Every structure is written in C-alpha cells, then in structure tokens.
C-alpha cells in the first residue's frame, strides 16, 4: 500500500475538506440511543472565548492529550492559574477514525520488524515495538485500575494472523527471529499449523497468535474524557465544544493586551483565543496545515467496516481478534449478549478491491463503496468455508477516514511547514496524527509525548525523548525525509 501512496498523481494532493456533515452511522456510535452520551457536549450555549491550550479533535489522540495534561498538572499550578484546556470538535464527540474503526487494541510487537530494521536501523525497530507495547499496557492498566473493563467491553482474547500464502508466513517468521535476536519479549507467541487452525477454528490456513485485546473504542475515549474532566480543580479546567469546526487559525501580534494569547481559532460559533494549539485531526490535518497535503504529508484514506451476524455460534471464531490477507482484513466476534444465539462480527477492510487507488485521497465518510462492501460480505464465507453463510446482509455498514503516510508512521511534535522546513508562524502548535490505520496501539503514547513537550515548555525544563518512543516520528526528523 505504501508504494501505491507514492504513485498517486499529484493532482489529487489537495488539502482535506472539513469532515462530512452527514457521515455514515457506525456501530460504535449509533447501535443504541446511549452509545455516545457526549455526542453533542458543549454544542449549545456560549462558546469558551479563551484558553491556554486548545485541542482540535476529540478522537483517541485529542482526548489522550487532555487526559495526559490532567495527569501532568495534578496538584501543581501552571502559569499561576488553572491551566485551561478546550477541545474543539467539528461533529459529534469522537466522530472520526476512532469512532469508526474495527475495535482492536493489539500491539504488533514483531510484525514488520525486519523491514524497519533495514530501513531505519535496529534502535528504531526496537522503539517501534516498545511504543506499541507501552501504549497497550498503559491503556489496559488504566481500564483495569479504574474498573472500566465491562464498561468498554474489554476482551483479552489474543489476535490470530492467518497466512494466506507461504510468503506471508516466511516474512512473519523472519520478523519474529529478528525481533527475538534483538531481545524483544515475545513470550506467548504461538505458531499454529494449518491442521491446528482448521481443527480449532475451521479455517484452512497456518497462523500465528499474539497478545491482543478488542474493545468498544468510543466508550474508552468517553471514559478517558470523563476521567480527565473529573480532575477539574483550582489547577486545571477542561471543556469541550462539539459541532464547532475550526475553520482557520490566525496568529496574533505579540504586542499589546493580548500578548499571551497567541492564536485566534475561528469557528462558525465565534472565535477562541489560546496560546497553544494541538492538532489531533489525523486524516483532516492538512485542512488547517496545508503543507501536510500530498504524499509527503498525511493522506486521507477511506476504510470500510461491517457489523455482520455470525451463522454458527461463537465456536468458529472464539473471542480472539483476527487479521488476514496481509492485514487488509481485520475482524473479531463481539461477546454474546443476552438473547443472542450468534455473535456479531465486526469486520473491516476490503480496500484492495477498490482499484489501484485503494481509497487513498478519499476524505468523504458520508457514503460507502459498494465494491468494498461486496468484498467484505464475501470474505468470511471464503475464509471459513461452510462455517459462515453466503448472502448474510450486515446489520450495519459504515466508513471512516484514516490518515496515511508513506512510511506508515505518524507526525508527532511541534508543527513545521513541511514545504519550507521552518516553524514559521507555528510556534506553540503541536501535532499527533497520521497513524496509517494503526492508531489504537500508538496514539495514546504519541499524545503523551506531545504533552511532555508542552509541559517542558510551560515549566522551562528540557524535554528528552523517552526510550520507548521512535525518534523518526518527531516532526523535526520527518523533515529530513520529507515523509
């Protein structure tokens, strides 16, 4: 896919539009009336007019930034007053990729290790694995420590990767061996023969099983926000305004009464002044940061997901998550609810059927691609043979926009003009975006790094890169490679 990213015509490289006003309805947000209790939070009444930090976007990145700020402030007073944080969201709460994904929380501890080692060096390959392990373990610890497991439907069932070809398995074993040689902890990894998979799961493929979870991502983000909101005190204040898209960011003069209020964020509801901005808009980042448009920046890429009822009970698929077809398809069966005889399977993917552009440069989640939908409907019956019926229509089907990059890595840190390589007019702006469809096991930690940078700046201390964070993610290092 990354080769395809670089080959798309430059004529498509326009900044992203604002998110669609009438997006498709995802299972996570619309399967019940109370699925998204914060959907319209702060969308009515007066708009907050000034803040210290403004976060644009309320997905896993934006809410994680707010969470980490709340934790970092604690009982300390920053800037001599409560640190005021405001989140601005264009649509409902958590309406983007996080609220539209496949529901997986799985660290790819050794997948692509050899490629990263060859491309970026051993240290970076190790850091890539460490980041995903750190992210997932941190989130699981937070969930369990606060008693949220049932509230977010957390299931620790592992994740099975099916090998459709011998080449896939050979590459995975090479990655495993390289990672193991470099000391990566791979305890619990199980290699399964075709016979074992067929006997246990009904799919005629060899496979590997790794640690992994699945969950209700929107509910996790909701709990993280509410936890941060509860930290409101004389030291910290958090507010959110949904249905308040930021249409422009203007830098103020550094002189006069507004010297400490560096930026004006314009919205249809009015303007907000703040001194620091965090872009947590993922696929839509180039809307406000035009230099991120095109193949060197963040490419909007449409993904598609269905919620389809399994035909033979939970036995064929167990409770684990799955990936197959080189990662193009990913799925898991939700735990049975009272009154259900068969589980609901959340299945995403199918972009490989959409043609040579793989849904790259598509930022419209108000419609579905029928070709992709056909691929998804036919996938499970093809993989599990007679254990999954042909012709089942999904209960729900939706799309979401991911943010792809040519390296597969996000942009994290201070905002630069990617065209000029300068921080001109962007001082005090930060970004964490561009996860290439793999944000759940990375975004929370990337947000933590951004908050570390902001806190270092506010307190006059030196930021140092954590040992678990890939240095190539940092925006100043991305400039060297222009991707």
GROMACS .gro file of C-alpha atoms in nm, residues 27-28 31 152-153 155 214-216 219 307 309 314 317-320 332-337 340 342-346:
model
   29
   27UNK     CA    1  -2.196   0.057   1.523
   28UNK     CA    2  -1.988   0.216   1.799
   31UNK     CA    3  -2.612   0.093   1.772
  152UNK     CA    4  -1.562  -0.057   2.748
  153UNK     CA    5  -1.620  -0.426   2.661
  155UNK     CA    6  -1.174  -0.870   2.594
  214UNK     CA    7  -1.061  -0.589   2.145
  215UNK     CA    8  -1.295  -0.329   2.293
  216UNK     CA    9  -1.553  -0.056   2.226
  219UNK     CA   10  -1.654   0.405   2.515
  307UNK     CA   11  -2.122  -0.549   1.158
  309UNK     CA   12  -2.413  -1.172   1.236
  314UNK     CA   13  -1.918  -1.832   1.864
  317UNK     CA   14  -1.419  -1.765   1.579
  318UNK     CA   15  -1.383  -1.779   1.962
  319UNK     CA   16  -1.324  -1.442   2.132
  320UNK     CA   17  -0.993  -1.352   1.973
  332UNK     CA   18  -1.346  -1.003   1.579
  333UNK     CA   19  -1.666  -1.151   1.723
  334UNK     CA   20  -1.827  -0.948   1.999
  335UNK     CA   21  -1.918  -1.137   2.313
  336UNK     CA   22  -2.269  -1.278   2.313
  337UNK     CA   23  -2.531  -1.052   2.467
  340UNK     CA   24  -2.821  -1.358   2.118
  342UNK     CA   25  -2.477  -1.600   1.744
  343UNK     CA   26  -2.217  -1.324   1.787
  344UNK     CA   27  -2.196  -1.002   1.593
  345UNK     CA   28  -1.871  -0.988   1.397
  346UNK     CA   29  -1.705  -0.652   1.332
   0.00000   0.00000   0.00000
